[in-house]
Coordinates of C-alpha atoms in Angstrom, one line a residue:
M1 CA 152.5 20.1 151.6
A2 CA 154.2 19.1 148.4
E3 CA 156.7 22.1 149.0
F4 CA 156.7 20.9 152.9
F5 CA 158.1 17.8 151.5
N6 CA 160.7 18.9 149.0
G7 CA 162.2 20.8 151.2
Y8 CA 163.8 18.3 153.4
P9 CA 167.1 17.0 152.1
L10 CA 167.5 14.0 150.2
G11 CA 168.8 11.7 153.2
Y12 CA 166.7 12.9 155.8
E13 CA 165.9 9.9 157.9
D14 CA 162.1 10.3 159.1
L15 CA 161.0 10.4 155.6
L16 CA 162.7 7.0 155.1
Q17 CA 160.5 5.5 158.1
A18 CA 157.1 5.6 155.4
P19 CA 156.5 2.0 154.5
L20 CA 157.7 0.7 151.2
L21 CA 154.8 0.0 148.7
T22 CA 155.2 -3.4 146.0
S23 CA 153.4 -5.3 144.6
K24 CA 153.4 -7.7 146.9
N25 CA 151.9 -5.7 150.0
S26 CA 149.6 -3.0 147.9
E27 CA 146.8 -4.7 149.3
T28 CA 147.4 -4.4 152.9
F29 CA 147.6 -0.6 152.8
Q30 CA 144.7 1.7 153.7
H31 CA 143.7 4.5 151.9
G32 CA 145.3 7.7 152.5
T33 CA 148.7 6.1 154.0
V34 CA 152.0 8.0 153.2
C35 CA 154.2 5.7 151.9
R36 CA 157.2 5.5 149.4
Y37 CA 157.7 3.7 146.1
Y38 CA 160.2 2.9 143.4
G39 CA 159.8 2.1 139.8
M40 CA 160.4 2.9 136.2
V41 CA 158.1 5.5 134.6
Q42 CA 156.4 2.7 131.6
N43 CA 153.8 5.3 130.3
Q44 CA 152.5 8.8 130.2
L45 CA 149.2 9.0 130.9
Q46 CA 146.4 11.7 129.4
P47 CA 146.7 14.9 132.0
K48 CA 144.0 15.4 134.4
W49 CA 141.8 18.5 135.0
V50 CA 142.0 19.2 138.9
V51 CA 140.0 21.6 141.0
E52 CA 142.1 22.7 144.1
S53 CA 139.3 23.7 146.3
F54 CA 135.6 24.3 146.3
T55 CA 132.6 25.5 148.5
T56 CA 129.6 23.7 149.4
P57 CA 126.2 24.9 149.7
D58 CA 126.7 24.6 153.7
G59 CA 129.7 26.5 153.1
G60 CA 132.4 24.2 153.9
V61 CA 135.7 24.6 152.1
H62 CA 136.8 21.1 150.9
Y63 CA 140.5 20.7 148.7
T64 CA 141.1 18.0 146.7
T65 CA 144.7 17.8 146.0
L66 CA 146.4 14.3 146.7
A67 CA 142.6 12.7 146.5
D68 CA 139.9 11.3 143.7
I69 CA 137.0 13.1 143.8
M70 CA 134.5 12.3 141.2
S71 CA 133.1 14.9 139.0
N72 CA 129.6 13.7 139.4
Q73 CA 130.2 14.5 143.3
L74 CA 131.3 18.1 142.1
Q75 CA 129.2 18.8 139.3
P76 CA 131.9 21.8 138.7
D77 CA 130.7 24.6 137.1
F78 CA 133.8 26.0 135.5
E79 CA 132.6 29.8 135.7
Q80 CA 132.5 29.3 139.5
Y81 CA 136.0 27.1 140.4
K82 CA 138.6 29.2 138.9
D83 CA 141.7 27.3 140.5
L84 CA 141.9 25.0 138.0
F85 CA 145.3 23.3 136.9
T86 CA 146.8 20.0 135.5
A87 CA 147.9 16.8 136.9
Q88 CA 150.4 14.8 135.1
A89 CA 149.7 11.1 135.5
Y90 CA 152.2 8.3 134.6
F91 CA 152.2 4.8 135.2
C92 CA 155.1 2.9 136.8
V93 CA 156.3 -0.5 136.7
G94 CA 158.9 -2.3 138.8
L95 CA 162.3 -1.8 137.5
P96 CA 162.7 -4.5 134.9
G97 CA 165.1 -7.2 135.9
Q98 CA 165.7 -5.9 139.4
S99 CA 168.1 -7.6 141.2
P100 CA 167.1 -9.4 144.5
W101 CA 169.7 -7.8 146.8
L102 CA 168.3 -4.4 145.3
Q103 CA 164.4 -5.1 146.8
T104 CA 165.9 -6.5 149.7
S105 CA 167.9 -3.3 150.4
A106 CA 165.3 -1.0 149.5
G107 CA 162.9 -2.2 152.3
Q108 CA 165.4 -3.0 154.7
G109 CA 164.6 -1.4 157.9
L110 CA 161.2 -0.6 156.8
D111 CA 159.0 -3.5 156.7
H112 CA 158.9 -3.5 160.9
H113 CA 157.1 -0.3 160.7
F114 CA 154.9 -1.6 157.8
A115 CA 154.0 -4.5 160.1
D116 CA 153.1 -2.4 163.3
M117 CA 150.9 -0.5 160.8
N118 CA 149.1 -3.4 159.8
S119 CA 150.0 -6.5 162.8
S120 CA 146.0 -7.7 162.0
K121 CA 147.3 -9.1 158.9
R122 CA 143.4 -9.0 158.0
A123 CA 141.8 -8.5 154.8
R124 CA 140.1 -4.9 154.4
T125 CA 136.4 -5.2 154.8
D126 CA 133.7 -3.3 152.7
D127 CA 133.4 -1.1 156.0
D128 CA 136.9 -0.7 156.3
I129 CA 137.2 1.1 153.0
A130 CA 134.1 2.9 153.5
S131 CA 135.7 4.5 156.8
S132 CA 138.5 5.2 155.1
V133 CA 137.2 7.0 152.1
K134 CA 135.0 8.9 154.5
G135 CA 137.8 9.8 157.0
S136 CA 140.1 10.9 154.1
G137 CA 137.8 13.6 153.3
T138 CA 136.1 12.3 149.8
L139 CA 132.6 13.0 149.5
S140 CA 129.9 10.4 149.2
N141 CA 128.1 10.1 146.4
G142 CA 125.1 8.9 148.0
K143 CA 124.5 5.6 146.9
G144 CA 125.3 3.7 149.5
K145 CA 128.4 1.7 151.0
V146 CA 131.1 1.7 148.4
S147 CA 132.3 -2.1 147.4
K148 CA 135.9 -3.4 148.5
H149 CA 138.7 -1.8 146.3
Q150 CA 137.2 -0.4 142.9
Q151 CA 135.3 -3.4 141.8
L152 CA 135.0 -3.4 137.9
P153 CA 131.3 -2.3 136.8
P154 CA 129.2 -5.1 135.7
Q155 CA 128.7 -4.1 132.6
S156 CA 132.3 -4.7 131.5
S157 CA 132.9 -8.2 130.0
D158 CA 136.0 -10.1 130.4
K159 CA 136.9 -9.8 126.7
A160 CA 137.1 -5.7 127.3
L161 CA 138.9 -6.4 131.1
A162 CA 141.5 -8.9 130.0
Q163 CA 141.9 -5.8 126.8
A164 CA 142.5 -3.4 129.9
K165 CA 144.8 -5.8 131.6
Q166 CA 146.6 -6.5 128.2
A167 CA 147.1 -2.3 127.3
H168 CA 149.6 -2.2 130.4
G169 CA 151.1 -5.8 130.8
L170 CA 149.2 -6.1 133.9
D171 CA 147.7 -9.9 132.5
G172 CA 150.8 -11.3 133.6
P173 CA 152.5 -12.5 136.9
A174 CA 154.5 -9.9 137.7
D175 CA 154.3 -6.0 139.0
R176 CA 150.8 -4.8 139.2
G177 CA 152.0 -1.5 138.5
C178 CA 151.7 2.2 139.8
N179 CA 149.9 5.1 138.8
I180 CA 151.6 8.2 140.0
M181 CA 149.9 11.8 139.8
V182 CA 152.3 14.7 139.8
Y183 CA 151.3 17.7 140.8
H184 CA 154.2 20.1 140.9
P185 CA 154.7 21.7 137.4
D186 CA 158.3 21.8 137.3
V187 CA 158.4 18.1 137.4
E188 CA 158.6 16.5 134.0
L189 CA 159.4 12.5 133.7
R190 CA 160.6 10.8 130.5
L191 CA 160.0 7.0 129.7
N192 CA 162.3 4.8 131.6
D193 CA 163.3 7.0 134.0
V194 CA 163.7 5.3 137.4
V195 CA 162.1 7.4 140.3
E196 CA 161.5 7.4 144.1
V197 CA 158.2 8.5 145.0
M198 CA 156.7 9.7 148.5
G199 CA 153.1 10.0 147.8
V200 CA 149.8 9.2 149.5
Y201 CA 148.4 5.8 148.7
S202 CA 144.8 5.9 147.1
L203 CA 141.8 3.6 146.7
S204 CA 138.7 5.3 144.5
P205 CA 135.8 3.0 145.4
D206 CA 133.2 5.6 144.0
L207 CA 135.0 5.5 140.5
A208 CA 133.3 2.2 140.0
D209 CA 129.7 4.0 140.3
E210 CA 131.4 6.2 138.2
F211 CA 131.9 3.8 135.7
A212 CA 128.4 2.6 135.8
S213 CA 127.1 5.9 135.7
V214 CA 128.3 7.0 132.2
G215 CA 127.4 3.9 130.6
L216 CA 130.1 1.5 129.4
A217 CA 127.6 -0.2 126.8
E218 CA 128.1 -0.7 123.1
G219 CA 128.1 2.4 120.9
T220 CA 130.1 4.2 123.7
M221 CA 133.6 4.8 124.9
P222 CA 135.2 1.4 125.5
F223 CA 135.7 -0.1 128.6
A224 CA 139.4 -0.6 127.6
E225 CA 139.7 2.4 126.4
T226 CA 138.7 3.9 129.8
L227 CA 140.9 1.6 132.0
A228 CA 144.0 3.0 129.3
Q229 CA 143.7 6.1 131.4
Q230 CA 142.5 5.2 134.7
H231 CA 142.8 2.3 135.8
P232 CA 141.0 0.5 139.1
S233 CA 143.0 0.1 142.4
S234 CA 142.0 -3.7 141.9
L235 CA 144.3 -3.6 139.2
V236 CA 147.1 -0.8 139.7
S237 CA 148.3 0.8 142.9
E238 CA 147.8 4.6 142.7
L239 CA 150.0 7.2 144.5
H240 CA 149.6 11.1 144.7
C241 CA 152.7 12.2 144.6
L242 CA 154.3 14.6 147.8
R243 CA 157.8 14.4 146.4
V244 CA 159.3 12.6 143.1
R245 CA 162.7 12.3 142.0
R246 CA 164.7 10.6 139.5
I247 CA 167.2 8.2 140.8
N248 CA 170.3 5.9 139.4
P249 CA 169.0 2.3 140.3
Y250 CA 171.8 1.8 142.8
E251 CA 170.3 4.6 144.9
M252 CA 167.3 2.3 145.7
C253 CA 169.5 0.9 148.3
R254 CA 170.1 3.6 150.2
A255 CA 173.5 3.0 151.3
L256 CA 175.6 5.6 153.4
P257 CA 178.7 7.2 151.1
D258 CA 181.5 5.3 152.5
P259 CA 184.9 7.4 152.8
S260 CA 187.3 4.6 152.9
L261 CA 186.1 2.9 149.8
S262 CA 188.6 5.3 147.3
Q263 CA 191.1 3.4 149.3
R264 CA 190.1 -0.1 148.6
I265 CA 189.7 0.4 145.1
A266 CA 192.1 -1.9 144.1
A267 CA 190.9 -4.7 146.1
L268 CA 187.5 -4.2 145.3
R269 CA 187.9 -4.4 141.6
T270 CA 189.7 -8.0 142.3
K271 CA 187.0 -9.2 144.0
A272 CA 184.9 -8.2 141.3
I273 CA 186.3 -10.0 138.9
D274 CA 186.5 -13.0 141.1
V275 CA 183.1 -12.8 141.6
L276 CA 182.5 -12.7 137.6
A277 CA 185.4 -15.1 136.8
V278 CA 183.8 -18.3 138.4
P279 CA 180.5 -19.1 135.7
L280 CA 183.2 -17.8 133.2
G281 CA 185.4 -21.2 134.0
G282 CA 187.9 -19.1 135.7
D283 CA 188.5 -17.0 132.7
R284 CA 189.6 -13.3 134.3
L285 CA 190.7 -11.6 131.0
A286 CA 186.4 -12.0 130.1
A287 CA 185.5 -11.4 133.4
E288 CA 187.7 -8.1 133.0
Y289 CA 186.0 -7.1 129.9
L290 CA 182.8 -7.6 131.8
L291 CA 183.6 -5.4 134.9
L292 CA 184.5 -2.5 132.3
Q293 CA 181.0 -3.0 131.0
L294 CA 179.7 -2.9 134.5
V295 CA 181.1 0.5 134.9
S296 CA 180.4 2.2 131.5
R297 CA 177.6 4.4 130.7
V298 CA 176.4 6.7 127.8
Y299 CA 178.3 9.9 128.8
T300 CA 177.6 11.7 125.4
R301 CA 176.7 11.6 121.7
A302 CA 178.6 12.3 118.8
A303 CA 176.8 12.4 115.0
S304 CA 174.1 10.2 116.7
K305 CA 177.0 7.4 118.1
P306 CA 177.1 7.0 121.6
L307 CA 180.2 7.3 123.8
G308 CA 181.2 5.3 126.8
V309 CA 179.7 1.8 126.3
F310 CA 180.7 -1.4 124.0
S311 CA 178.9 -4.3 123.4
L312 CA 180.6 -8.0 123.9
S313 CA 180.1 -11.2 122.4
L314 CA 181.6 -14.2 124.6
Q315 CA 182.0 -17.1 122.2
N316 CA 183.2 -20.6 122.8
C317 CA 180.5 -20.9 125.8
P318 CA 180.3 -24.2 126.7
E319 CA 177.2 -25.9 125.6
A320 CA 175.0 -26.2 128.4
A321 CA 171.3 -27.9 129.0
V322 CA 168.5 -25.7 129.9
A323 CA 168.7 -24.4 133.7
P324 CA 165.8 -25.8 135.3
D325 CA 164.9 -22.8 137.8
T326 CA 164.0 -21.1 134.2
L327 CA 161.7 -23.6 133.1
S328 CA 158.9 -23.1 135.4
S329 CA 157.0 -20.1 133.3
S330 CA 158.7 -21.4 129.9
A331 CA 155.6 -23.3 128.8
P332 CA 153.1 -21.1 126.6
D333 CA 149.4 -21.8 127.0
A334 CA 147.6 -23.8 123.9
G335 CA 147.6 -22.0 121.0
A336 CA 149.4 -19.0 122.3
R337 CA 152.8 -17.3 121.1
A338 CA 156.0 -18.3 123.4
S339 CA 156.6 -15.1 125.3
P340 CA 160.1 -13.4 124.8
T341 CA 160.9 -13.5 128.5
A342 CA 159.1 -16.8 129.4
A343 CA 161.9 -18.8 127.4
P344 CA 164.3 -21.3 129.5
L345 CA 168.0 -19.8 129.6
S346 CA 170.8 -22.3 129.2
C347 CA 172.4 -23.8 132.9
F348 CA 175.5 -21.4 131.8
G349 CA 173.4 -18.5 130.8
A350 CA 171.7 -18.4 134.2
A351 CA 175.1 -18.7 136.0
V352 CA 176.7 -15.6 134.2
K353 CA 173.4 -13.7 135.3
E354 CA 173.3 -14.7 138.8
A355 CA 176.7 -13.3 139.0
V356 CA 176.1 -10.1 137.3
A357 CA 172.8 -9.5 139.3
S358 CA 174.8 -10.2 142.3
L359 CA 176.7 -6.9 141.2
V360 CA 174.3 -4.5 140.1
P361 CA 170.9 -3.2 140.4
A362 CA 169.1 -4.6 137.1
C363 CA 170.1 -7.4 134.7
V364 CA 168.0 -8.6 132.2
A365 CA 168.6 -12.1 130.5
L366 CA 167.1 -13.2 127.2
P367 CA 167.6 -16.4 125.2
L368 CA 168.4 -15.7 121.6
T369 CA 166.6 -18.0 119.7
V370 CA 164.8 -18.6 116.8
D371 CA 161.5 -19.2 118.8
M372 CA 162.3 -16.5 120.8
L373 CA 163.2 -14.0 117.9
N374 CA 159.6 -15.4 116.2
S375 CA 157.2 -14.5 119.3
E376 CA 156.3 -11.3 120.5
P377 CA 158.0 -7.8 119.7
L378 CA 160.6 -7.1 121.4
R379 CA 160.5 -3.1 121.0
P380 CA 157.8 -1.3 122.6
H381 CA 154.7 -0.6 120.8
T382 CA 151.0 0.4 121.5
V383 CA 147.8 -2.0 121.4
R384 CA 146.2 0.3 119.1
K385 CA 144.4 -2.5 117.9
T386 CA 142.0 -3.2 120.6
T387 CA 141.6 0.4 121.9
T388 CA 142.1 3.8 120.1
V389 CA 144.3 5.3 123.0
D390 CA 148.2 4.7 122.6
S391 CA 149.0 2.8 125.8
L392 CA 152.5 1.3 125.4
M393 CA 152.7 -2.9 125.9
T394 CA 155.1 -3.6 128.4
T395 CA 158.3 -5.6 126.2
P396 CA 161.5 -6.8 126.8
L397 CA 163.4 -3.8 125.7
Q398 CA 161.5 -1.5 127.7
L399 CA 164.5 -0.9 130.4
A400 CA 166.3 1.5 132.3
A401 CA 169.3 3.0 132.1
H402 CA 172.5 1.0 133.4
T403 CA 170.7 -2.1 133.1
Q404 CA 172.9 -5.0 132.0
L405 CA 171.1 -7.0 129.0
L406 CA 172.7 -10.8 128.6
L407 CA 171.6 -12.3 125.0
D408 CA 172.1 -16.4 125.9
A409 CA 172.5 -18.0 122.3
T410 CA 173.7 -21.2 123.6
L411 CA 170.7 -22.7 123.0
M412 CA 170.7 -21.7 119.7
Q413 CA 169.1 -24.2 116.7
A414 CA 168.8 -24.5 113.1
G415 CA 164.9 -22.9 111.9
Q416 CA 163.7 -20.3 109.8
L417 CA 163.4 -16.7 111.4
E418 CA 160.3 -15.2 110.3
R419 CA 159.5 -11.7 109.5
R420 CA 159.3 -10.8 112.7
G421 CA 162.5 -12.6 114.0
I422 CA 164.5 -10.5 111.1
Y423 CA 162.9 -7.6 112.7
N424 CA 163.6 -8.5 116.1
L425 CA 167.2 -8.6 114.9
Q426 CA 167.3 -5.2 113.7
V427 CA 166.2 -4.0 117.0
L428 CA 168.7 -5.9 118.6
G429 CA 171.3 -4.5 116.2
T430 CA 170.3 -0.8 116.5
L431 CA 170.5 -0.8 119.9
M432 CA 174.0 -2.5 120.1
Q433 CA 175.7 0.1 117.6
Q434 CA 173.2 3.3 118.6
Q435 CA 172.1 2.4 122.1
E436 CA 168.5 3.6 120.5
V437 CA 165.4 1.6 120.7
E438 CA 162.6 3.1 118.3
Y439 CA 159.3 3.0 120.0
E440 CA 156.1 2.1 117.5
Y441 CA 153.2 4.1 118.4
A442 CA 150.0 4.3 115.9
V443 CA 150.7 6.9 114.0
Y444 CA 154.3 7.0 114.1
N445 CA 157.6 5.7 115.5
L446 CA 159.3 7.7 118.0
P447 CA 163.5 6.5 118.5
L448 CA 164.5 6.9 122.1
P449 CA 168.1 7.0 123.5
S450 CA 168.8 3.9 125.7
D451 CA 172.0 3.0 128.2
V452 CA 171.9 -0.6 128.0
P453 CA 175.5 -2.5 127.3
V454 CA 174.5 -5.9 125.6
T455 CA 176.8 -8.9 126.0
I456 CA 176.2 -11.8 123.8
L457 CA 177.1 -15.6 125.0
T458 CA 177.3 -18.3 121.9
M459 CA 179.4 -21.0 121.1
G460 CA 180.2 -19.9 117.7
K461 CA 180.0 -16.7 115.7
S462 CA 176.8 -14.7 116.9
L463 CA 173.7 -13.9 114.4
L464 CA 174.8 -9.9 115.4
H465 CA 178.1 -10.2 114.9
K466 CA 178.4 -7.1 112.6
A467 CA 176.7 -5.3 115.3
V468 CA 179.1 -6.2 118.2
D469 CA 182.1 -4.0 119.4
L470 CA 184.3 -6.8 120.8
E471 CA 184.2 -10.4 120.0
L472 CA 186.4 -12.6 122.6
P473 CA 186.6 -16.7 122.8
L474 CA 186.6 -17.8 126.3
N475 CA 189.3 -19.9 127.6
T476 CA 187.6 -21.7 130.5
T477 CA 190.1 -22.8 133.2
G478 CA 187.9 -24.3 135.7
L479 CA 184.5 -25.5 136.7
I480 CA 181.5 -23.6 135.8
S481 CA 179.8 -23.2 139.0
E482 CA 177.6 -20.4 140.6
A483 CA 178.5 -17.2 141.6
P484 CA 180.1 -17.1 145.6
V485 CA 178.2 -15.1 147.8
D486 CA 180.3 -13.0 150.1
D487 CA 177.8 -10.7 152.3
D488 CA 180.5 -8.6 153.5
S489 CA 182.1 -8.1 150.5
L490 CA 179.2 -7.7 148.2
P491 CA 178.0 -4.1 149.0
A492 CA 181.2 -3.0 149.1
I493 CA 181.9 -4.0 145.6
R494 CA 178.3 -2.6 144.6
A495 CA 179.0 0.6 145.9
Y496 CA 182.5 0.9 144.0
L497 CA 180.6 0.0 140.7
H498 CA 178.3 2.7 141.6
Q499 CA 180.9 5.6 142.1
A500 CA 183.5 4.2 139.0
Q501 CA 180.3 4.6 136.9
Q502 CA 179.1 8.2 137.9
L503 CA 182.9 9.8 137.7
D504 CA 183.6 12.5 135.4
F505 CA 186.4 11.7 133.2
H506 CA 188.4 13.9 131.3
I507 CA 191.3 13.5 128.9
D508 CA 193.7 16.8 129.3
V509 CA 195.6 18.8 126.8
E510 CA 198.8 16.4 127.3
S511 CA 197.4 12.7 127.5
A512 CA 195.1 13.9 124.2
S513 CA 198.5 14.7 122.6
W514 CA 200.4 11.2 122.9
I515 CA 196.8 9.2 122.2
N516 CA 196.1 11.0 119.3
Q517 CA 199.9 10.1 118.2
E518 CA 199.5 6.4 119.2
L519 CA 196.3 6.0 117.4
M520 CA 197.8 8.5 113.9
D521 CA 200.8 5.1 114.3
A522 CA 198.1 2.6 114.1
R523 CA 196.3 3.9 111.2
Q524 CA 199.7 4.0 109.0
E525 CA 199.7 0.6 110.0
L526 CA 196.6 -0.7 108.9
G527 CA 194.4 2.1 107.3
N528 CA 191.4 3.6 108.7
S529 CA 189.9 2.0 111.4
E530 CA 187.3 4.2 112.8
N531 CA 185.7 1.9 115.2
S532 CA 189.0 0.5 116.4
F533 CA 189.9 3.5 117.1
H534 CA 186.5 4.5 119.1
N535 CA 187.1 1.1 120.5
Q536 CA 190.4 2.0 122.2
L537 CA 189.4 5.0 123.4
T538 CA 186.0 3.6 124.9
L539 CA 188.3 0.8 126.8
G540 CA 191.0 3.2 127.8
R541 CA 188.2 5.7 129.5
L542 CA 186.6 2.6 131.0
M543 CA 189.9 1.2 132.2
A544 CA 190.9 4.4 134.1
V545 CA 187.5 4.7 135.7
S546 CA 187.3 1.2 136.9
W547 CA 190.6 2.1 139.0
G548 CA 188.8 5.3 140.3
E549 CA 190.8 7.7 138.0
T550 CA 189.1 10.4 136.4
S551 CA 191.9 11.7 133.9
M552 CA 193.9 9.2 131.2
T553 CA 197.5 7.9 132.1
K554 CA 199.8 6.1 130.3
E555 CA 199.8 3.2 132.8
R556 CA 196.1 2.7 132.1
W557 CA 196.5 3.2 128.6
Y558 CA 199.2 0.5 127.9
Q559 CA 197.5 -1.8 130.7
M560 CA 194.2 -1.7 128.3
K561 CA 196.3 -2.5 125.0
A562 CA 197.9 -5.3 127.1
M563 CA 193.9 -6.5 127.1
E564 CA 193.4 -6.0 123.8
R565 CA 196.2 -8.0 122.8
A566 CA 195.4 -10.9 124.6
R567 CA 192.1 -10.8 123.0
L568 CA 193.3 -10.6 119.3
N569 CA 195.6 -13.3 120.0
R570 CA 192.8 -15.3 121.1
L571 CA 190.9 -14.6 118.1
N572 CA 194.1 -15.4 115.8
V573 CA 194.4 -18.9 117.3
T574 CA 190.4 -19.4 117.7
R575 CA 189.5 -18.2 114.0
P576 CA 192.4 -17.8 111.9
T577 CA 190.7 -17.7 108.5
A578 CA 187.9 -15.0 109.8
T579 CA 191.0 -12.9 111.2
Q580 CA 193.6 -13.0 108.5
N581 CA 195.6 -9.7 109.8
A582 CA 195.1 -10.4 113.4
E583 CA 199.2 -10.5 113.9
K584 CA 199.5 -7.0 111.8
V585 CA 196.3 -5.8 114.4
V586 CA 198.2 -6.8 117.4
A587 CA 201.6 -5.4 116.3
A588 CA 199.7 -2.0 115.3
Y589 CA 197.3 -1.4 118.0
C590 CA 199.2 -3.2 121.3
G591 CA 202.6 -2.9 120.5

């Protein structure tokens, strides 16, 4: 069956008619429903042994692929069941920082089909689930009617349940997550991959009896450890994959290619700058630098240094009050540490995030304050202290590729950084300089590559100024307001950004010759400035791809140099003591 689905083209419309599974509607899905799911791989679980088929004493043949059959039902004899294979299990969560427009686009045209299937809008009863499990071919364990969903066994304590939820970030108000079972041996997913899954929705009510039968009392395997590898469907949805593929977050909107897009790049580029310039007070230079970030990606790495992205610090940001919309979830419980994602943003930071989120699939904004840095660790880590299973905690820096990260430091106040705060700063600095995040497991640390452009909003010099590639003081010329929403223009702008980001850029021999001469002339004036050379090559590449071009031209190179000239001139005016050689830099690099 999996081969049947994999054989269809990616754009096959009939497959897209399947309902979209989300954390909001999973309660209404029936067992055995074929549905779609979009998410990010948050953790890789232990592989599971699967018996492909078996014969019962009455001679019946039962196939167990794409179903949950408990071991106490089968009582398998490994001498008898030769057709054993392993299925890889992954725990997925919704795309972190997913923009509202992307959720709407992903489910557009699907909700009405789902509504027809569930027009009664009633909750499933015990009889419904019992009959759906029976109809799916799952064997009964002979213990009577199964309970609604997969209820937790009575032996489990509240403390154990809390630990189990915490192990996968299930104790928050956000995404429930989804377990996906991959049966195809050629499919290997990695942490933080964004995936599109077509699969069979599964409920495992008999699993509660299985938990009870093994006895989860003191002295046996802790309940939290069991749930770390097998979540009950009352906490986590489960899909048995018919088809799974890695995708770019832009592909979740299912937009069809627009042949006329290449003819409108100049107009769309201008409109994108218009959207970004509004919350920046009309500063089109800052908006253009931000645009170059939105089309950037790590296209290769040289000596562990990522090529293709840059970090940006926007300085002289206006002092703003806390945004009211970010206050609702900011108050922690009594005696609890503040969550990094629960702290409020400033009005300015919220406005910039809204503008960026209107153009890209995912944008995460974190308030860069002393309290945030001293709170929970930013890098992914395990909960080994509560279980003996390496289960990753969901943390703010476990992000999918091409997620835009905003650090709002406009609310920064004087305070004392604790050891954890200093370490969190180091983690952010490593992300900005190396595009790498170190994952902390029980007995080792695993550095994993990232592709997350970082922008810092600050009123002065940032705590991370040594890790920043480019600094730009804002020059606001208008009022700070919300980003405009143009329903007709925004989809085309997003398609333009996606296309520009995926362009295969190259520098031919002739272009490499005159670029090398330009850099050599600048080096004679300033001495060794490797970072400056790297930044100019990165900006030149991004300037070209932002115009839809795949090779470097002198026009785009000098356009980039003009941008740099304007930026360095601002630094010279804003911080003359900090940039004493700014005039020399402008003369050497920008002509």
